[in-house]
XYZ file of C-alpha atoms in Angstrom:
300
model
C 0.000 0.000 0.000
C 1.491 3.343 -1.068
C 0.658 6.923 -0.186
C 1.898 9.750 -2.394
C 3.227 12.634 -0.300
C 4.816 16.035 -0.665
C 7.332 16.963 2.011
C 7.899 20.680 2.736
C 11.563 21.599 2.376
C 11.876 25.333 2.865
C 10.674 27.033 -0.329
C 10.376 23.764 -2.274
C 8.743 20.363 -1.821
C 10.082 16.819 -2.041
C 8.040 14.226 -3.923
C 7.726 11.108 -1.783
C 5.954 7.787 -1.419
C 5.187 6.118 1.882
C 5.026 2.322 1.627
C 2.803 0.883 4.351
C 2.091 -2.652 5.548
C -1.137 -4.023 4.094
C -2.311 -5.297 7.469
C -3.027 -2.679 10.138
C -2.157 -3.710 13.695
C -3.609 -0.666 15.417
C -0.214 0.112 16.932
C 2.014 3.004 15.784
C 4.457 1.752 13.175
C 8.216 1.781 13.184
C 9.398 3.606 10.069
C 12.481 3.868 7.891
C 13.547 6.740 5.615
C 15.407 5.574 2.511
C 18.368 7.431 1.004
C 18.824 6.218 -2.558
C 21.804 5.987 -4.951
C 23.060 8.986 -6.880
C 21.097 9.513 -10.133
C 18.193 7.287 -9.038
C 14.594 8.262 -8.332
C 12.104 6.904 -5.830
C 10.480 4.496 -8.283
C 13.716 2.563 -8.796
C 15.976 1.021 -6.129
C 14.233 2.803 -3.282
C 10.879 1.299 -4.222
C 12.390 -2.180 -4.430
C 13.521 -1.965 -0.818
C 10.654 0.135 0.560
C 8.013 -2.281 -0.738
C 9.831 -5.222 0.810
C 10.180 -3.505 4.176
C 6.466 -2.672 4.134
C 5.668 -6.315 3.371
C 7.654 -7.157 6.504
C 5.670 -4.759 8.704
C 7.813 -1.610 8.546
C 6.645 1.708 7.060
C 9.178 2.943 4.521
C 9.416 6.472 3.116
C 11.275 6.998 -0.149
C 11.640 10.365 -1.877
C 13.275 12.127 -4.795
C 16.163 14.337 -3.667
C 15.863 18.085 -3.998
C 16.760 19.252 -7.531
C 16.051 15.789 -8.945
C 13.178 13.601 -10.123
C 9.720 14.954 -9.310
C 10.980 17.091 -6.408
C 11.417 20.856 -6.616
C 14.641 22.795 -6.651
C 16.717 24.726 -9.162
C 19.122 24.216 -10.806
C 18.121 20.724 -11.880
C 20.330 17.637 -11.604
C 22.340 19.018 -8.692
C 24.005 16.329 -6.542
C 24.873 18.242 -3.377
C 25.863 15.756 -0.651
C 25.033 18.200 2.123
C 21.555 18.888 0.753
C 21.047 15.158 0.300
C 21.605 14.787 4.034
C 19.244 17.659 4.799
C 16.599 15.941 2.650
C 16.681 12.979 5.046
C 16.084 15.241 8.035
C 13.165 16.935 6.276
C 11.695 13.496 5.599
C 11.975 12.710 9.309
C 10.242 16.011 10.066
C 7.312 14.738 7.995
C 7.217 11.376 9.780
C 7.497 12.992 13.217
C 3.894 14.219 13.156
C 2.346 11.638 10.835
C -0.604 9.700 12.287
C 0.160 6.024 12.709
C 3.946 6.462 12.846
C 5.885 6.162 16.094
C 8.264 9.172 16.126
C 10.526 7.383 18.576
C 11.098 4.422 16.231
C 12.468 5.978 13.045
C 15.514 4.623 11.261
C 17.295 5.129 7.959
C 18.322 2.854 5.138
C 20.992 4.113 2.764
C 21.849 2.355 -0.496
C 25.047 3.011 -2.481
C 25.749 6.775 -2.275
C 22.657 7.014 -0.090
C 24.462 4.837 2.442
C 27.044 7.541 2.940
C 24.383 10.248 3.039
C 22.388 8.301 5.646
C 25.452 7.789 7.827
C 26.524 11.426 7.562
C 23.027 12.550 8.583
C 22.681 10.086 11.447
C 25.819 11.483 13.090
C 24.018 14.690 14.002
C 20.306 13.860 13.688
C 19.754 11.555 16.634
C 16.061 11.252 15.936
C 17.434 8.439 13.771
C 17.498 5.419 16.064
C 19.059 2.793 13.770
C 21.179 2.964 10.607
C 20.951 0.309 7.896
C 23.137 0.352 4.783
C 23.292 -1.719 1.595
C 26.456 -1.503 -0.539
C 27.219 1.883 1.081
C 29.509 4.304 -0.713
C 31.444 7.391 0.329
C 30.926 9.774 -2.589
C 33.852 11.927 -1.552
C 36.303 9.046 -1.681
C 34.829 7.863 -4.979
C 34.997 11.243 -6.678
C 38.513 11.955 -5.497
C 39.558 8.597 -6.918
C 37.967 9.341 -10.297
C 40.267 12.314 -11.020
C 43.179 11.244 -13.272
C 45.354 14.215 -12.270
C 44.225 14.304 -8.651
C 41.433 16.153 -6.840
C 43.301 19.451 -6.409
C 43.910 19.748 -10.146
C 40.273 18.831 -10.756
C 39.151 21.649 -8.456
C 41.304 24.109 -10.404
C 39.617 23.023 -13.627
C 36.175 23.245 -12.008
C 36.883 26.773 -10.825
C 37.750 27.851 -14.358
C 34.674 26.079 -15.752
C 32.392 27.801 -13.256
C 33.787 31.201 -14.204
C 33.077 30.367 -17.856
C 29.535 29.284 -16.998
C 28.939 32.575 -15.193
C 30.006 34.443 -18.303
C 27.911 32.423 -20.732
C 24.945 31.544 -18.507
C 25.036 27.928 -19.764
C 25.233 25.289 -17.033
C 27.173 22.156 -17.939
C 26.029 18.621 -17.110
C 27.957 15.349 -17.123
C 26.744 11.802 -17.528
C 26.572 9.650 -14.423
C 27.046 6.647 -16.710
C 27.549 6.033 -20.415
C 24.121 6.199 -22.026
C 24.466 2.861 -23.818
C 26.384 -0.381 -23.456
C 28.203 0.456 -26.709
C 29.746 3.470 -24.966
C 31.077 1.439 -22.018
C 34.224 -0.614 -21.600
C 33.279 -4.296 -21.947
C 35.929 -5.193 -19.354
C 34.268 -3.193 -16.544
C 31.556 -5.521 -15.293
C 30.197 -3.049 -12.717
C 29.698 -0.282 -15.274
C 28.081 -2.756 -17.652
C 25.695 -3.895 -14.926
C 24.942 -0.279 -13.948
C 23.998 0.600 -17.524
C 21.940 -2.581 -17.813
C 19.970 -1.474 -14.777
C 19.655 2.289 -15.275
C 19.599 2.687 -19.048
C 17.499 -0.268 -20.227
C 13.904 -1.294 -19.621
C 15.053 -3.351 -16.634
C 15.303 -0.285 -14.388
C 14.961 2.832 -16.517
C 12.665 5.625 -15.336
C 11.892 8.806 -17.243
C 12.668 10.994 -14.208
C 16.167 9.568 -13.840
C 18.070 11.762 -16.291
C 21.551 10.216 -16.032
C 22.868 13.783 -15.871
C 24.721 15.524 -13.044
C 25.178 19.287 -12.783
C 28.930 19.724 -13.068
C 29.261 22.531 -10.548
C 28.146 20.143 -7.809
C 31.238 17.994 -8.334
C 33.394 20.387 -6.305
C 31.153 19.719 -3.302
C 31.522 15.974 -3.799
C 35.309 16.256 -4.002
C 35.439 17.929 -0.581
C 32.962 15.561 1.076
C 33.645 12.792 3.574
C 30.521 10.804 4.450
C 32.272 9.133 7.382
C 33.798 12.223 9.030
C 33.366 12.030 12.837
C 31.380 8.780 12.626
C 33.602 7.327 15.340
C 32.645 10.151 17.697
C 29.049 11.007 16.808
C 27.188 8.108 15.223
C 26.208 6.144 18.311
C 23.177 4.420 16.760
C 23.169 0.681 15.977
C 24.622 0.049 12.516
C 23.946 -2.658 9.967
C 26.133 -3.069 6.868
C 25.108 -5.320 3.961
C 27.693 -5.829 1.223
C 27.882 -7.517 -2.165
C 30.250 -10.454 -2.055
C 31.746 -9.845 -5.500
C 34.253 -7.059 -4.978
C 34.196 -4.820 -8.043
C 35.179 -1.314 -9.079
C 32.545 0.676 -7.147
C 34.457 0.754 -3.849
C 31.346 -0.120 -1.834
C 32.872 -3.228 -0.267
C 35.878 -1.250 0.927
C 33.704 1.649 2.099
C 31.364 -0.687 3.960
C 34.205 -2.409 5.780
C 35.737 0.951 6.697
C 32.389 2.127 8.050
C 32.027 -1.099 10.034
C 35.412 -0.532 11.678
C 34.784 3.166 12.380
C 31.308 2.903 13.888
C 31.001 2.891 17.688
C 27.996 0.556 17.648
C 28.226 -1.949 14.765
C 25.767 -4.772 15.373
C 25.278 -6.669 12.098
C 27.486 -7.299 9.052
C 26.208 -9.355 6.109
C 28.088 -10.233 2.915
C 25.868 -11.697 0.183
C 27.912 -14.246 -1.714
C 27.833 -14.015 -5.500
C 26.134 -10.627 -5.655
C 27.607 -7.661 -7.466
C 27.013 -4.059 -6.390
C 24.316 -3.315 -8.978
C 22.727 -6.740 -8.597
C 21.849 -5.623 -5.066
C 19.487 -3.103 -6.676
C 16.877 -5.470 -8.071
C 17.863 -9.137 -8.351
C 15.157 -10.779 -6.229
C 17.406 -13.420 -4.673
C 19.781 -10.795 -3.322
C 17.287 -8.041 -2.489
C 15.024 -10.460 -0.629
C 17.955 -11.740 1.428
C 18.942 -8.177 2.293
C 15.343 -7.200 3.121
C 14.950 -10.161 5.481
C 18.106 -9.167 7.329
C 17.127 -5.495 7.397
C 13.675 -6.275 8.777
C 15.228 -8.264 11.613
C 17.680 -5.468 12.358
C 14.954 -2.825 12.507
C 12.689 -5.080 14.569
C 15.473 -5.397 17.142
C 16.583 -1.763 17.196
C 13.502 0.377 16.487
């Protein structure tokens, strides 16, 4: 059962869907806010996990980030890691006063880049009582590693590009992924699987543009999703990882998070799964959802 919602976020609104258990118990529900991968919208990976959590008795709220999907915000396609974290807190604001939701039993689930955003938010928003992650990534580490001449040189180039944009008024956008399999390296299995999910009928959605506003990349380069986790993120933590270690860095990021966190309680590695197979392959997503439901039942 789904409810379509709009979440006030200052001068704009976030488009959201609340997935609810089909069977009402009469008791206030525990709830989880989902933080989704970069470039995705609520109808994709977030819906796959939210629907499964609802089927297991947990309300799950998934939303489009500000500046993306059906949510408001200009300029479009901005991936600002700090605003992504603020989005989560605004979603919790909405749940706090929602009939049928227990405001004292709210957790987060972050997937891929959303894992880092969820962790970064939970450090300082202690309304979040439990933190679940699936193939979590640290976007700062990833983006710094993507720069062939190093992040400092990349920032110099971005500064010059922004000055040029200010002169011309034309904002530049980059692809998150190659648009087609023909444009990708056949030797990079993770990129191939990402394109197969995002850019084909398997997972494509019209609101997922596969474009990222370039001026947001400087924010990503300076970001560390795990900064001060060891001091501030006292909530119970669950980490679920894909067993096939690929090029995304999520296995390494997840293990680092596990070691940093003051209160790690559950680590699961799903044998045979790749990073992007954790998005929608039923065998893997169901296994993760079962483990997540048990974690939230114990800690919310």
